Amino acid sequence: MARPLVNVPAKVKRGQVFEIKTLIAHIMETGFRYTTTGQRIPRDIITFFSCTYNGEEIFSADFYPAVSANPFLTFYTTATETGTLEFKWIGDNGFSETANATVTVE
Amino acid sequence: MSRHRLREFACALAVVVAAASAGATDIPLDQRRSGTADLGRDTKAMQNDDTSNPATLWVLDGEALWNQKAGAAHRACSDCHGDAAASMKGVAARYPAFSAVQKTPIDLEQRINLCRGEQQKATPFAFESRELLALTAFVGRQSRGLPIAPPSDENLKAAVEQGRKLFTQRMGQIDMSCAQCHDDNWGKHLASSPVPQGHPTGYPIYRLEWQNLGSLQRRLRNCMIGMRAEPFAYGAPEAVALEAYLMWRARGMTVETPGVRP
């Protein structure tokens, strides 16, 4: 039932710096833990996140096992044109999730 | 030390011991404070903004489950209860409540599972399963901002009284009661962590230490393990009684579900 949550202001003034917040449900299993019977729990993490603004990448991040479960990311960009922000998370075991948000620049 | 001085010292010691063990008086109503008051700035900001509160992920899952048909009856929660924003408003604020069917007090998780078994004819969810936490968080969210209002049901009184006894009873190898921390020493520190009053205002909570959502019963088990006591099983009458007492103790305080705690 993983689903991402993104928070982008609906309207911003041209040239204004605005905050983008993203949250996604993911267990982020480190691969360093063992079960009570000594079986290693395989690594299952998000490895890469990117955000594009009208097709141009404005933020990306590599994730490692130390990142907490349900990673929350917040970053900033400058409002240039009205358009779409596309978010993408990629991870182990073929994990892939996307989200979109539109921003209107006045 | 002279005999006289020795006797004086012994008397003083006896007074200190008596004061320490007497304690356990209820916190005056106007001095009660939610655990939110003890949160750091960042954690508080995380809790108070739905888009950064990780529990929102469960609330949204709960909303999906609310509208999803389940069980042999092929019925969704919404088929009977309609819009949760109206029908579930205030419900979480008055649980645990006495169930006339079960003839025992039940908490919100048990209430949801009861509905699931009887109305939906579906298999009940396991305690602490993602689904049960999601539905509890979704139902709980509808009461945010309302005062905790335990029912004045005569049938519930025994459970509240039992809960009070459990709260003030020493337990485990460390031999401490809940009250010794949460009634007598709140506001002080246990190692580096502030000791809260222990009011269940935000359950189920997203606990950063757990990296997960968890119920009040999970939190209580956590404390009991800390006391080196054998924790109550999930859904045990003792656990529900303790929940009922804690809700009574927090009566009138504001529901903050879903809370974020360190």
CSV table of N, CA, C and O in Angstrom, one decimal, chain B residues 167-213:
chain,number,residue,atom,x,y,z
B,167,PHE,N,-2.0,0.7,37.4
B,167,PHE,CA,-1.2,1.8,37.2
B,167,PHE,C,-0.3,2.1,38.4
B,167,PHE,O,0.8,2.6,38.3
B,168,THR,N,-0.9,1.9,39.6
B,168,THR,CA,-0.2,2.2,40.8
B,168,THR,C,0.5,1.0,41.5
B,168,THR,O,1.2,1.1,42.5
B,169,GLN,N,0.4,-0.2,40.8
B,169,GLN,CA,1.0,-1.4,41.4
B,169,GLN,C,2.4,-1.6,40.9
B,169,GLN,O,2.7,-1.4,39.7
B,170,ARG,N,3.3,-1.8,41.8
B,170,ARG,CA,4.7,-2.1,41.4
B,170,ARG,C,4.8,-3.4,40.6
B,170,ARG,O,4.1,-4.4,41.0
B,171,MET,N,5.6,-3.4,39.6
B,171,MET,CA,5.7,-4.7,38.8
B,171,MET,C,7.1,-4.9,38.3
B,171,MET,O,7.9,-3.9,38.2
B,172,GLY,N,7.4,-6.1,37.9
B,172,GLY,CA,8.7,-6.4,37.3
B,172,GLY,C,9.9,-6.5,38.2
B,172,GLY,O,9.8,-6.2,39.4
B,173,GLN,N,11.0,-6.9,37.7
B,173,GLN,CA,12.2,-7.0,38.5
B,173,GLN,C,12.7,-5.6,39.0
B,173,GLN,O,13.3,-5.5,40.0
B,174,ILE,N,12.3,-4.6,38.2
B,174,ILE,CA,12.7,-3.2,38.7
B,174,ILE,C,11.8,-2.7,39.8
B,174,ILE,O,12.1,-1.8,40.5
B,175,ASP,N,10.6,-3.4,39.9
B,175,ASP,CA,9.7,-3.2,41.0
B,175,ASP,C,9.2,-1.7,41.0
B,175,ASP,O,9.3,-1.1,42.1
B,176,MET,N,8.8,-1.2,39.9
B,176,MET,CA,8.3,0.1,39.9
B,176,MET,C,6.9,0.1,39.3
B,176,MET,O,6.5,-0.7,38.5
B,177,SER,N,6.1,1.1,39.7
B,177,SER,CA,4.7,1.3,39.1
B,177,SER,C,4.8,2.4,38.0
B,177,SER,O,5.7,3.2,38.0
B,178,CYS,N,3.7,2.4,37.2
B,178,CYS,CA,3.6,3.4,36.2
B,178,CYS,C,3.5,4.8,36.9
B,178,CYS,O,4.1,5.8,36.4
B,179,ALA,N,2.8,4.8,38.0
B,179,ALA,CA,2.5,6.1,38.7
B,179,ALA,C,3.8,6.7,39.3
B,179,ALA,O,4.0,7.9,39.3
B,180,GLN,N,4.8,5.9,39.6
B,180,GLN,CA,6.1,6.4,40.2
B,180,GLN,C,6.8,7.3,39.2
B,180,GLN,O,7.4,8.3,39.6
B,181,CYS,N,6.7,7.0,37.9
B,181,CYS,CA,7.2,7.9,36.9
B,181,CYS,C,6.2,9.0,36.5
B,181,CYS,O,6.5,10.1,36.5
B,182,HIS,N,5.0,8.5,36.1
B,182,HIS,CA,4.1,9.4,35.3
B,182,HIS,C,3.2,10.2,36.2
B,182,HIS,O,2.6,11.2,35.7
B,183,ASP,N,3.1,9.9,37.5
B,183,ASP,CA,2.3,10.8,38.4
B,183,ASP,C,3.3,11.6,39.3
B,183,ASP,O,3.1,12.7,39.5
B,184,ASP,N,4.4,10.9,39.8
B,184,ASP,CA,5.2,11.5,40.8
B,184,ASP,C,6.4,12.2,40.2
B,184,ASP,O,7.0,13.1,40.9
B,185,ASN,N,6.9,11.8,39.1
B,185,ASN,CA,8.2,12.3,38.6
B,185,ASN,C,8.2,12.9,37.2
B,185,ASN,O,9.2,13.0,36.5
B,186,TRP,N,7.0,13.2,36.7
B,186,TRP,CA,6.9,13.7,35.3
B,186,TRP,C,7.6,15.1,35.3
B,186,TRP,O,7.7,15.8,36.3
B,187,GLY,N,8.2,15.4,34.1
B,187,GLY,CA,8.9,16.6,34.0
B,187,GLY,C,10.3,16.5,34.3
B,187,GLY,O,11.1,17.4,33.9
B,188,LYS,N,10.7,15.4,35.0
B,188,LYS,CA,12.1,15.2,35.3
B,188,LYS,C,12.7,14.3,34.1
B,188,LYS,O,12.0,14.1,33.1
B,189,HIS,N,13.9,13.9,34.2
B,189,HIS,CA,14.5,13.2,33.1
B,189,HIS,C,14.9,11.8,33.6
B,189,HIS,O,15.3,11.5,34.7
B,190,LEU,N,14.7,10.8,32.6
B,190,LEU,CA,15.2,9.5,32.8
B,190,LEU,C,16.3,9.3,31.8
B,190,LEU,O,16.0,9.3,30.6
B,191,ALA,N,17.6,9.3,32.3
B,191,ALA,CA,18.7,9.5,31.4
B,191,ALA,C,18.5,10.8,30.7
B,191,ALA,O,18.2,11.8,31.3
B,192,SER,N,18.5,10.9,29.3
B,192,SER,CA,18.3,12.2,28.7
B,192,SER,C,16.9,12.4,28.3
B,192,SER,O,16.6,13.5,27.7
B,193,SER,N,16.0,11.4,28.5
B,193,SER,CA,14.6,11.6,28.0
B,193,SER,C,13.7,12.2,29.0
B,193,SER,O,13.7,11.8,30.2
B,194,PRO,N,12.9,13.2,28.7
B,194,PRO,CA,12.0,13.8,29.6
B,194,PRO,C,10.9,12.7,30.0
B,194,PRO,O,10.5,11.9,29.1
B,195,VAL,N,10.5,12.7,31.3
B,195,VAL,CA,9.5,11.7,31.7
B,195,VAL,C,8.1,12.4,31.5
B,195,VAL,O,7.9,13.4,32.1
B,196,PRO,N,7.3,11.9,30.5
B,196,PRO,CA,6.0,12.6,30.3
B,196,PRO,C,5.0,12.1,31.3
B,196,PRO,O,5.2,11.2,32.1
B,197,GLN,N,3.8,12.8,31.3
B,197,GLN,CA,2.7,12.4,32.2
B,197,GLN,C,2.1,11.1,31.7
B,197,GLN,O,1.3,10.4,32.5
B,198,GLY,N,2.3,10.8,30.5
B,198,GLY,CA,1.7,9.5,29.9
B,198,GLY,C,0.3,9.6,29.6
B,198,GLY,O,-0.5,8.6,30.0
B,199,HIS,N,-0.2,10.6,28.9
B,199,HIS,CA,-1.6,10.7,28.5
B,199,HIS,C,-1.7,10.2,27.1
B,199,HIS,O,-1.0,10.6,26.2
B,200,PRO,N,-2.7,9.3,26.9
B,200,PRO,CA,-2.9,8.7,25.5
B,200,PRO,C,-3.6,9.6,24.6
B,200,PRO,O,-4.7,9.3,24.0
B,201,THR,N,-3.0,10.8,24.3
B,201,THR,CA,-3.8,11.8,23.5
B,201,THR,C,-3.6,11.6,22.0
B,201,THR,O,-4.4,12.1,21.2
B,202,GLY,N,-2.5,10.9,21.5
B,202,GLY,CA,-2.3,10.9,20.1
B,202,GLY,C,-2.2,9.5,19.4
B,202,GLY,O,-1.7,9.3,18.4
B,203,TYR,N,-2.8,8.5,20.1
B,203,TYR,CA,-2.7,7.1,19.6
B,203,TYR,C,-3.7,6.8,18.5
B,203,TYR,O,-4.8,7.3,18.5
B,204,PRO,N,-3.3,5.9,17.5
B,204,PRO,CA,-2.0,5.3,17.4
B,204,PRO,C,-0.9,6.4,17.0
B,204,PRO,O,-1.2,7.3,16.3
B,205,ILE,N,0.3,6.2,17.5
B,205,ILE,CA,1.4,7.2,17.3
B,205,ILE,C,2.4,6.6,16.3
B,205,ILE,O,2.6,5.4,16.2
B,206,TYR,N,3.0,7.6,15.6
B,206,TYR,CA,4.2,7.2,14.8
B,206,TYR,C,5.4,7.5,15.7
B,206,TYR,O,5.7,8.6,16.1
B,207,ARG,N,6.1,6.4,16.2
B,207,ARG,CA,7.2,6.6,17.1
B,207,ARG,C,8.5,6.5,16.3
B,207,ARG,O,8.7,5.5,15.6
B,208,LEU,N,9.3,7.5,16.3
B,208,LEU,CA,10.5,7.6,15.5
B,208,LEU,C,11.4,6.4,15.8
B,208,LEU,O,12.0,5.8,15.0
B,209,GLU,N,11.4,6.0,17.1
B,209,GLU,CA,12.3,4.8,17.5
B,209,GLU,C,11.8,3.6,16.8
B,209,GLU,O,12.6,2.7,16.5
B,210,TRP,N,10.5,3.4,16.7
B,210,TRP,CA,9.9,2.2,16.0
B,210,TRP,C,10.0,2.3,14.5
B,210,TRP,O,9.9,1.3,13.8
B,211,GLN,N,10.1,3.5,14.0
B,211,GLN,CA,10.0,3.8,12.5
B,211,GLN,C,8.8,3.2,12.0
B,211,GLN,O,8.7,2.6,10.9
B,212,ASN,N,7.7,3.3,12.8
B,212,ASN,CA,6.5,2.6,12.5
B,212,ASN,C,5.3,3.2,13.3
B,212,ASN,O,5.6,3.9,14.3
B,213,LEU,N,4.1,2.9,12.9
B,213,LEU,CA,3.0,3.3,13.7
B,213,LEU,C,2.8,2.3,14.8
B,213,LEU,O,3.0,1.1,14.5
